[in-house]
Each structure stands twice: as C-alpha cells, then as structure tokens.
PDB file of C-alpha atoms in Angstrom:
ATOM      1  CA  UNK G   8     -76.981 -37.350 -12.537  1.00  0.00           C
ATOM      2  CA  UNK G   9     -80.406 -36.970 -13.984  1.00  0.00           C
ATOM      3  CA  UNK G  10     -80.541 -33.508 -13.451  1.00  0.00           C
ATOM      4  CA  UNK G  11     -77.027 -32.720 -15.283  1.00  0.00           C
ATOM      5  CA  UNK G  12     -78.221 -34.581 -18.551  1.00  0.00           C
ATOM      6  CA  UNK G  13     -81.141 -31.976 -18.320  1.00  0.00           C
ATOM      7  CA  UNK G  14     -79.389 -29.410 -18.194  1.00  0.00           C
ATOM      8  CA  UNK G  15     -76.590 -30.112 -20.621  1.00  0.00           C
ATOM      9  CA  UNK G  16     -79.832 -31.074 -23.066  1.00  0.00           C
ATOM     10  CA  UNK G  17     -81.184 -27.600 -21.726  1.00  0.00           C
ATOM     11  CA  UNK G  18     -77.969 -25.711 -23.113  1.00  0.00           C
ATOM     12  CA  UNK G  19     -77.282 -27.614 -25.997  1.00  0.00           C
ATOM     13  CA  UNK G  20     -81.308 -26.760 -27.293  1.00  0.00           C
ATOM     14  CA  UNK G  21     -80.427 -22.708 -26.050  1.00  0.00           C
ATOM     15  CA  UNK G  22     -77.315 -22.742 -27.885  1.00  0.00           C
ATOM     16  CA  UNK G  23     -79.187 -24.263 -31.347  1.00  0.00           C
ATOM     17  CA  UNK G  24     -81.558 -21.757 -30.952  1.00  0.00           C
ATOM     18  CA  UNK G  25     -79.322 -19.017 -30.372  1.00  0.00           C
ATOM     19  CA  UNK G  26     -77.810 -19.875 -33.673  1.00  0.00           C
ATOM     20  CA  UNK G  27     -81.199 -20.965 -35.321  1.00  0.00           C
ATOM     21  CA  UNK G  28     -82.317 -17.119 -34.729  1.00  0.00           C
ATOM     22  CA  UNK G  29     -78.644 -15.848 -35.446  1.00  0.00           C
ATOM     23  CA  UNK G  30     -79.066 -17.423 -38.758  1.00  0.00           C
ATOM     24  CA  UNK G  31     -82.385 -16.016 -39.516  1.00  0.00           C
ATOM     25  CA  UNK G  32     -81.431 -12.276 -38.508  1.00  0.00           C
ATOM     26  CA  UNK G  33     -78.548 -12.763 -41.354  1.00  0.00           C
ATOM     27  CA  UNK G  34     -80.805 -14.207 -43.915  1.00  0.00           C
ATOM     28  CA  UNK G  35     -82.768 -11.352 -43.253  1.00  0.00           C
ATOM     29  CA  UNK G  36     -80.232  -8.723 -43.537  1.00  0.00           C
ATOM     30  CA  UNK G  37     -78.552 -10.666 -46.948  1.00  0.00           C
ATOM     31  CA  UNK G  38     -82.562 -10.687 -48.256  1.00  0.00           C
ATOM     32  CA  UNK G  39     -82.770  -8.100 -50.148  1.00  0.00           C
ATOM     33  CA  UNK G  40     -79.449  -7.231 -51.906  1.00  0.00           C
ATOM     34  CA  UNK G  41     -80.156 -11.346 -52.934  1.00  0.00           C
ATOM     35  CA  UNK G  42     -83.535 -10.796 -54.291  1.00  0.00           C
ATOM     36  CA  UNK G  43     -81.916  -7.611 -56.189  1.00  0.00           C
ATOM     37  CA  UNK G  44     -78.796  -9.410 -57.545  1.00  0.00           C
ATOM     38  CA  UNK G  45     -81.479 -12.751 -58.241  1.00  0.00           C
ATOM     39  CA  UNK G  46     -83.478  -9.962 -60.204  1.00  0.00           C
ATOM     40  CA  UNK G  47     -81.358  -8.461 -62.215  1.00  0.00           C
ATOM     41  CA  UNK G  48     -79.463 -11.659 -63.236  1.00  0.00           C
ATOM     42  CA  UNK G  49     -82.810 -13.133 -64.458  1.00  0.00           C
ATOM     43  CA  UNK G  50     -85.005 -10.038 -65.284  1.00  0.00           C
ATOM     44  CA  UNK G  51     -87.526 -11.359 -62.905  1.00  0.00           C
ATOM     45  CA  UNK G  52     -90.305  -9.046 -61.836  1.00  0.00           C
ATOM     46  CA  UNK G  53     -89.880  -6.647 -65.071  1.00  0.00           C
ATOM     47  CA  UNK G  54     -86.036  -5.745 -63.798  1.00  0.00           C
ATOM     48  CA  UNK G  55     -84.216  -4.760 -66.583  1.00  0.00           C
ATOM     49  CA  UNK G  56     -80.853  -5.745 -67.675  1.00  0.00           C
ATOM     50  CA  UNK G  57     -77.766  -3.710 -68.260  1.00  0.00           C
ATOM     51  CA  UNK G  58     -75.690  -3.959 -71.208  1.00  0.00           C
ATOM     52  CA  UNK G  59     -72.030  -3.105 -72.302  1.00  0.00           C
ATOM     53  CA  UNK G  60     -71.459  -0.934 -75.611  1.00  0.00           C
ATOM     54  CA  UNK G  61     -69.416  -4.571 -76.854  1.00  0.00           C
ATOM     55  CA  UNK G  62     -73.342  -6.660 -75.835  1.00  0.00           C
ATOM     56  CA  UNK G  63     -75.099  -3.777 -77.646  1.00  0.00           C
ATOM     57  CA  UNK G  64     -72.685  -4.080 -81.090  1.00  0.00           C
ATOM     58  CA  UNK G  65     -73.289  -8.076 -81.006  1.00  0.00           C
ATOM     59  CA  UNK G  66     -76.888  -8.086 -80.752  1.00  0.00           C
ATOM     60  CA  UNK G  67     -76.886  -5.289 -83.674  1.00  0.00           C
ATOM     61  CA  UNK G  68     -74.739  -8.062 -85.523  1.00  0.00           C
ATOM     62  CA  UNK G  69     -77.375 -10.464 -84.893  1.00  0.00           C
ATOM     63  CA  UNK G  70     -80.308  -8.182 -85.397  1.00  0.00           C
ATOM     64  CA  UNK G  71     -80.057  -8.734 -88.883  1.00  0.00           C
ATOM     65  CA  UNK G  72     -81.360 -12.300 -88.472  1.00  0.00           C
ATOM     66  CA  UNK G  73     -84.953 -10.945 -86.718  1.00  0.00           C
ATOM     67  CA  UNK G  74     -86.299  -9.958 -90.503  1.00  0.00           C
ATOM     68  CA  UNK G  75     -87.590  -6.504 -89.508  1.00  0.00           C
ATOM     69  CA  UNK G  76     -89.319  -7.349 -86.185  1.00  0.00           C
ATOM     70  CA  UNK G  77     -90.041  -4.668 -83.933  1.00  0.00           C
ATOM     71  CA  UNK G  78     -91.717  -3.459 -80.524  1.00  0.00           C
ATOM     72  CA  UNK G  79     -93.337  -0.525 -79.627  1.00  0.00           C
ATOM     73  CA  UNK G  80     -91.748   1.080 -76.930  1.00  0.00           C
ATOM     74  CA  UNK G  81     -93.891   3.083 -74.217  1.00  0.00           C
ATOM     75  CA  UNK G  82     -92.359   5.480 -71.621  1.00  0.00           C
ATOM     76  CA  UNK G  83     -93.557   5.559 -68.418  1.00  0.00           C
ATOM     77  CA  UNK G  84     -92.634   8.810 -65.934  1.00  0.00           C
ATOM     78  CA  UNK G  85     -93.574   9.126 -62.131  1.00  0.00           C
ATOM     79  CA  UNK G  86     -92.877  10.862 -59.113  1.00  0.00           C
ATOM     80  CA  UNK G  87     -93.377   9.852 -55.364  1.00  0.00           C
ATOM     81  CA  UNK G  88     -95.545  12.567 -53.249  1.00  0.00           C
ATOM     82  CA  UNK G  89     -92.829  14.111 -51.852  1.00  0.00           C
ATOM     83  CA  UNK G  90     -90.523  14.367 -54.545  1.00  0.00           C
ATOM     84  CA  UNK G  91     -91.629  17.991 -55.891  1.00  0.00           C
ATOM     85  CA  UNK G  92     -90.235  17.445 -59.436  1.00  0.00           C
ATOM     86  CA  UNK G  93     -91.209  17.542 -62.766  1.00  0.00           C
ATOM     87  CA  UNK G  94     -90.516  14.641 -65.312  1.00  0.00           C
ATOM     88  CA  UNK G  95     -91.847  12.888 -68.370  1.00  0.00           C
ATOM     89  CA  UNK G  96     -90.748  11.272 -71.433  1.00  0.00           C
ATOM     90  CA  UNK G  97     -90.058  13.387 -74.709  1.00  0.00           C
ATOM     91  CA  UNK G  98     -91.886  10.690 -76.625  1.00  0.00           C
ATOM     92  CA  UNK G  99     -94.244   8.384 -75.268  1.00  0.00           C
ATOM     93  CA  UNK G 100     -93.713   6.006 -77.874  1.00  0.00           C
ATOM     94  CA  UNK G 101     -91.313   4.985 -80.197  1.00  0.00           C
ATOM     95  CA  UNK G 102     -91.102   1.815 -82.725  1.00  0.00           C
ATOM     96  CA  UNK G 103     -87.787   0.108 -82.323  1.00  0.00           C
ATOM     97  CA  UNK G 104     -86.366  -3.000 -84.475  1.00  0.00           C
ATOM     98  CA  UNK G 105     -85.077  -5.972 -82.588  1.00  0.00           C
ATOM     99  CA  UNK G 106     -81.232  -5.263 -81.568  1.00  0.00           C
ATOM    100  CA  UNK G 107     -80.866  -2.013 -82.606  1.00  0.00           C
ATOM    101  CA  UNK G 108     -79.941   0.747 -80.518  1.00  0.00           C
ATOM    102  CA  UNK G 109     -82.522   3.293 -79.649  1.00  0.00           C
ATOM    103  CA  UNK G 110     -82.581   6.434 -77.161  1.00  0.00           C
ATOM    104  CA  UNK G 111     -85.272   7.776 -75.128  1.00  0.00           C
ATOM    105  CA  UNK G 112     -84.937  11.257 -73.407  1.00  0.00           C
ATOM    106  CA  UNK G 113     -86.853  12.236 -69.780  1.00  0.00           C
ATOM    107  CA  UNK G 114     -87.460  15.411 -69.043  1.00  0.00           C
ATOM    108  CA  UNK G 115     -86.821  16.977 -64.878  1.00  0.00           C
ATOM    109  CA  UNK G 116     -87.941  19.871 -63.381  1.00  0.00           C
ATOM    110  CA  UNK G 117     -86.846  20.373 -60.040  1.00  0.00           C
ATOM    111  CA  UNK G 118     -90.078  22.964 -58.983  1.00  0.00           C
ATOM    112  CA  UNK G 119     -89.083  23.481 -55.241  1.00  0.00           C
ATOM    113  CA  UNK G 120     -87.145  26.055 -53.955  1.00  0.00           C
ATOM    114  CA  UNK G 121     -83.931  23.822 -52.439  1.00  0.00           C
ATOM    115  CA  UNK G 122     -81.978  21.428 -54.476  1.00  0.00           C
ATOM    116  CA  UNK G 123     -83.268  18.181 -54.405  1.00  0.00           C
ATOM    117  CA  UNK G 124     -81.429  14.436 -54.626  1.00  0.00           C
ATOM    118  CA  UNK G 125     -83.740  11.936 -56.764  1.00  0.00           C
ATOM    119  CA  UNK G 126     -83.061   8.089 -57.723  1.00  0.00           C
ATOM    120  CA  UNK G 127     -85.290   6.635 -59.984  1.00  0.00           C
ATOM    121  CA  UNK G 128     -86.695   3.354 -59.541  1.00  0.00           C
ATOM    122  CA  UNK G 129     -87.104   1.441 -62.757  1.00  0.00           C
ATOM    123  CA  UNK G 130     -89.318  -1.698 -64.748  1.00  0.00           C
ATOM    124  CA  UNK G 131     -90.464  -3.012 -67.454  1.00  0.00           C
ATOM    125  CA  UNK G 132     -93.895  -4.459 -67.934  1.00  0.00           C
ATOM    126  CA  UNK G 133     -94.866  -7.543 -69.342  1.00  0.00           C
ATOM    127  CA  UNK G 134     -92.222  -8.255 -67.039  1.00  0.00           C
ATOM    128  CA  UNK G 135     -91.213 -11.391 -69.019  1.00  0.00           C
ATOM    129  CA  UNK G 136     -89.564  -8.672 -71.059  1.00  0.00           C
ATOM    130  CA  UNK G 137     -86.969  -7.438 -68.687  1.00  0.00           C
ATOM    131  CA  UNK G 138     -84.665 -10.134 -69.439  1.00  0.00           C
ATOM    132  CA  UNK G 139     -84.662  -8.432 -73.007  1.00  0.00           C
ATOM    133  CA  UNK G 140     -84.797  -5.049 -72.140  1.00  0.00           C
ATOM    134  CA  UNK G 141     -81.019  -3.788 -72.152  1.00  0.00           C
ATOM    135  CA  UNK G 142     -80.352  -0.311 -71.074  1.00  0.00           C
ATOM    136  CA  UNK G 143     -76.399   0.443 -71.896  1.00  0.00           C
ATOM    137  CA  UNK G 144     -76.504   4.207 -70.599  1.00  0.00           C
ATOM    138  CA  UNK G 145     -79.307   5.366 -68.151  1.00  0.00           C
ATOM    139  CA  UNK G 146     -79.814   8.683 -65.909  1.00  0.00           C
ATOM    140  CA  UNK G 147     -81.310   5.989 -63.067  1.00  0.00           C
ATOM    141  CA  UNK G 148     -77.824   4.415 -62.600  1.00  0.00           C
ATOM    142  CA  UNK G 149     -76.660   6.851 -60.504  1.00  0.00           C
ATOM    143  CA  UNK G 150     -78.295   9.621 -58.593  1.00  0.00           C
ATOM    144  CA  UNK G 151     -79.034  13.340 -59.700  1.00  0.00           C
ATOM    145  CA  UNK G 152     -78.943  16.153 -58.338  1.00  0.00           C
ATOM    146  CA  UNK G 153     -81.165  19.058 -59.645  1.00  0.00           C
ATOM    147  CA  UNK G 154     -80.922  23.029 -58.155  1.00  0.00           C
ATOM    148  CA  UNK G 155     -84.129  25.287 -57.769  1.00  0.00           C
ATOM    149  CA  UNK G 156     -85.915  25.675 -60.896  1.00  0.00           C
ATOM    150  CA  UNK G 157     -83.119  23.362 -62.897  1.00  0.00           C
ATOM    151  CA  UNK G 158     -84.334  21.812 -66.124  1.00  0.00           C
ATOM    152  CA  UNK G 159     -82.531  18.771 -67.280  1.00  0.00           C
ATOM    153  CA  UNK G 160     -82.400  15.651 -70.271  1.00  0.00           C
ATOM    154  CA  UNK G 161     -81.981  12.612 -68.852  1.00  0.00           C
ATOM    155  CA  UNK G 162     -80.645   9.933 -71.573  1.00  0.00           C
ATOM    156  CA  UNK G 163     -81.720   6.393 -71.699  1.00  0.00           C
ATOM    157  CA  UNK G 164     -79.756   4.514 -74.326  1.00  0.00           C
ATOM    158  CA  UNK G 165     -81.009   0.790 -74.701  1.00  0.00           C
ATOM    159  CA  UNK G 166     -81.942  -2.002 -77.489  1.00  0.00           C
ATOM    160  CA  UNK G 167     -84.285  -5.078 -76.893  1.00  0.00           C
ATOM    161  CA  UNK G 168     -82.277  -8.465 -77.371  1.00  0.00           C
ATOM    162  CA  UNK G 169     -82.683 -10.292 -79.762  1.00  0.00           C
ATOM    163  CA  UNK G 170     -82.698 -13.523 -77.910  1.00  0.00           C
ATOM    164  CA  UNK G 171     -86.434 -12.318 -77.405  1.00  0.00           C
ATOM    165  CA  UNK G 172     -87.330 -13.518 -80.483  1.00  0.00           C
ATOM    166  CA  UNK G 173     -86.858 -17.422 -79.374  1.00  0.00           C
ATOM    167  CA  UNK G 174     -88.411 -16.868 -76.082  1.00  0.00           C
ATOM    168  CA  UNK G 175     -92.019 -18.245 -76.012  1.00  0.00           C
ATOM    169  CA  UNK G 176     -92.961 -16.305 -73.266  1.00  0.00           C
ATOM    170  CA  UNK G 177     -93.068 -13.287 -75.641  1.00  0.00           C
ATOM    171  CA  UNK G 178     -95.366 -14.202 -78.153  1.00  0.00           C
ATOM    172  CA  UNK G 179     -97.865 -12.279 -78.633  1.00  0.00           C
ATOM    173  CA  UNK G 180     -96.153  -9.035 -76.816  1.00  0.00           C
ATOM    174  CA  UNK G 181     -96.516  -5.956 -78.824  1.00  0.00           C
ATOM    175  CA  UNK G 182     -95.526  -3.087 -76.889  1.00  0.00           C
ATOM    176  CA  UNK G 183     -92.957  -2.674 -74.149  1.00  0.00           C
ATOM    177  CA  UNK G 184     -93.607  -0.400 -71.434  1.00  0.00           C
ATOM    178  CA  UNK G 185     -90.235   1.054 -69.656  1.00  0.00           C
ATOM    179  CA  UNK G 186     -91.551   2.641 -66.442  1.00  0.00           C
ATOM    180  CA  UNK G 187     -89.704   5.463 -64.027  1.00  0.00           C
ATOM    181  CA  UNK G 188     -90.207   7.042 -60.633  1.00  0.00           C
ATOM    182  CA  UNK G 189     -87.936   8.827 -58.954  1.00  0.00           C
ATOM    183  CA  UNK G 190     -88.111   9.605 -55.289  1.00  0.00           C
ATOM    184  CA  UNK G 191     -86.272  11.563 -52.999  1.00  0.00           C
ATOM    185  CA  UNK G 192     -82.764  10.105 -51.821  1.00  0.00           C
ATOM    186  CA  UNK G 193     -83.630   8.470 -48.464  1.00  0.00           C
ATOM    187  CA  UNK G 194     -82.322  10.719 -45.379  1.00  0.00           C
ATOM    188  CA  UNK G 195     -82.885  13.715 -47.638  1.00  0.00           C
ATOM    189  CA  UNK G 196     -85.619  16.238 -45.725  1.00  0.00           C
ATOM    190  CA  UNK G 197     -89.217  17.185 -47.234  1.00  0.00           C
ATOM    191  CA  UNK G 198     -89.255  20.729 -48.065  1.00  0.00           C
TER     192      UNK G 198
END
C-alpha cells in the first residue's frame, strides 16, 4: 500500500514538473515579443514611440503652450560588419520646437555588388526620452531593399511630445540623440 502512495506522489511531482518546465519553455518563447510590446508602450530602454498624423496635429495644437522650448536633435547612423552599405544623416543636427513636426533624411548606399535586404534597428538616448520621441513616418518600419550601387533618401518624419515638458525626468536634457543601424535581414547570405 506504501509503495502505491509513492508512486502516485512519484507521478503527481513528474507531472508538476513536466508542466513547471512546459511553462517556462513558453515564457521563454512569449519573452521577447513581451519585452518589445512592454518597450514600446512605455519607451523604456530609449524605444521610441510611433505616432498617427491625428497625435502629431494635437500635440502641434498644444505646442503652443511650451513658450518656444526646444531640443537639439542629433542623428545617429550605423551599420553592422556585414552589412556593406553606406548611410548617414543629411544633417547631424537640427533644433526642433516642442510639438512641431520636423523631418530628418538618411542617406544609403548599397556598395556591394548583389542587392542587399537591411532593417534598421532604432533608439533614442537619454532613453528617458523615448517616451517623447514620436516618429509618424520612418524608413525603419519596414524593410528596404537596395540594388548594386543604389543610392536612396530615407525619410524620418517625427516631433517630440509635448508631454515632455511636465516630465521631471527630462530636466536638464538638451539634446536628443535618434540613433540607426541597419543590418542585414536575418537568413539573407554575406556576400
């Protein structure tokens, strides 16, 4: 009798465990797309936020309320060492008011002999600022595709909230720096 109360015990702890490490494989897999969603919802880590055209027209209502304050925008451009392109910002810097629309163009040169696949990787440093940083048209949204020797402008059309003028965390911040690298598409082979 003994020895069936063991092993019922036995099976019961297998099958918790079983489940326990079930559990953990699908926290695992969910992990990431979580931390992504939980980073673009609160601009944690520097992740910018994406805006509609309507968001961008009711912080330019409210812009007028920031009396003339302003960041200085810097733009950031990288590759990855096996992404044989080209690319940098038009203008490094630019002065924008508080809720008012702005553009930024990037410049990439596809310098191989194949066409090549890129996605950019994006952030914004302090990274208390990406909560304020909101891009409303941007080339890293969706992939791009450039031939042998192609040249293209890459848009970036984006205002800074102006909820960022009641955020404490931001006092002090001067300049915003809106970073980009673009690697390869994954899958895609090194020429």
């Amino acid at each position: 009798m003994a020895a069936i109360t063991l092993e019922a015990r036995n099976r019961r702890t297998m099958l918790w465990a079983f489940f326990g490490a079930l559990a953990m494989l699908g926290l695992g897999f969910a992990s990431v797309p979580l931390y992504r969603l939980f980073c673009q919802v609160t601009g944690f880590g520097g992740t910018t936020q994406v805006a509609t055209q309507s968001d961008a027209d009711l912080a330019a209502q409210q812009a007028a309320s920031a009396g003339g304050v302003s960041y200085s925008i810097r733009f950031d451009a990288n590759t990855a060492r096996d992404m044989p392109w080209t690319f940098e910002p038009v203008q490094v810097t630019d002065r924008v008011p508080v809720g008012q629309r702005d553009m930024a163009t990037y410049i990439a040169r596809n310098n191989s002999s194949v066409p090549i696949t890129g996605t950019a990787t994006f952030n914004v440093e302090p990274a208390q600022a990406g909560i304020h940083f909101k891009k409303i048209q941007c080339f890293c949204f969706t992939e791009q595709v450039l031939q042998p020797g192609q040249e293209v402008r890459m848009p970036v059309l984006y205002y800074v909230d102006p909820a960022v003028l009641d955020d404490p965390d931001m006092a002090g911040v001067e300049q915003i720096t809106l970073s980009y690298t673009f690697h390869r598409k994954p899958g895609e082979a090194a020429q």
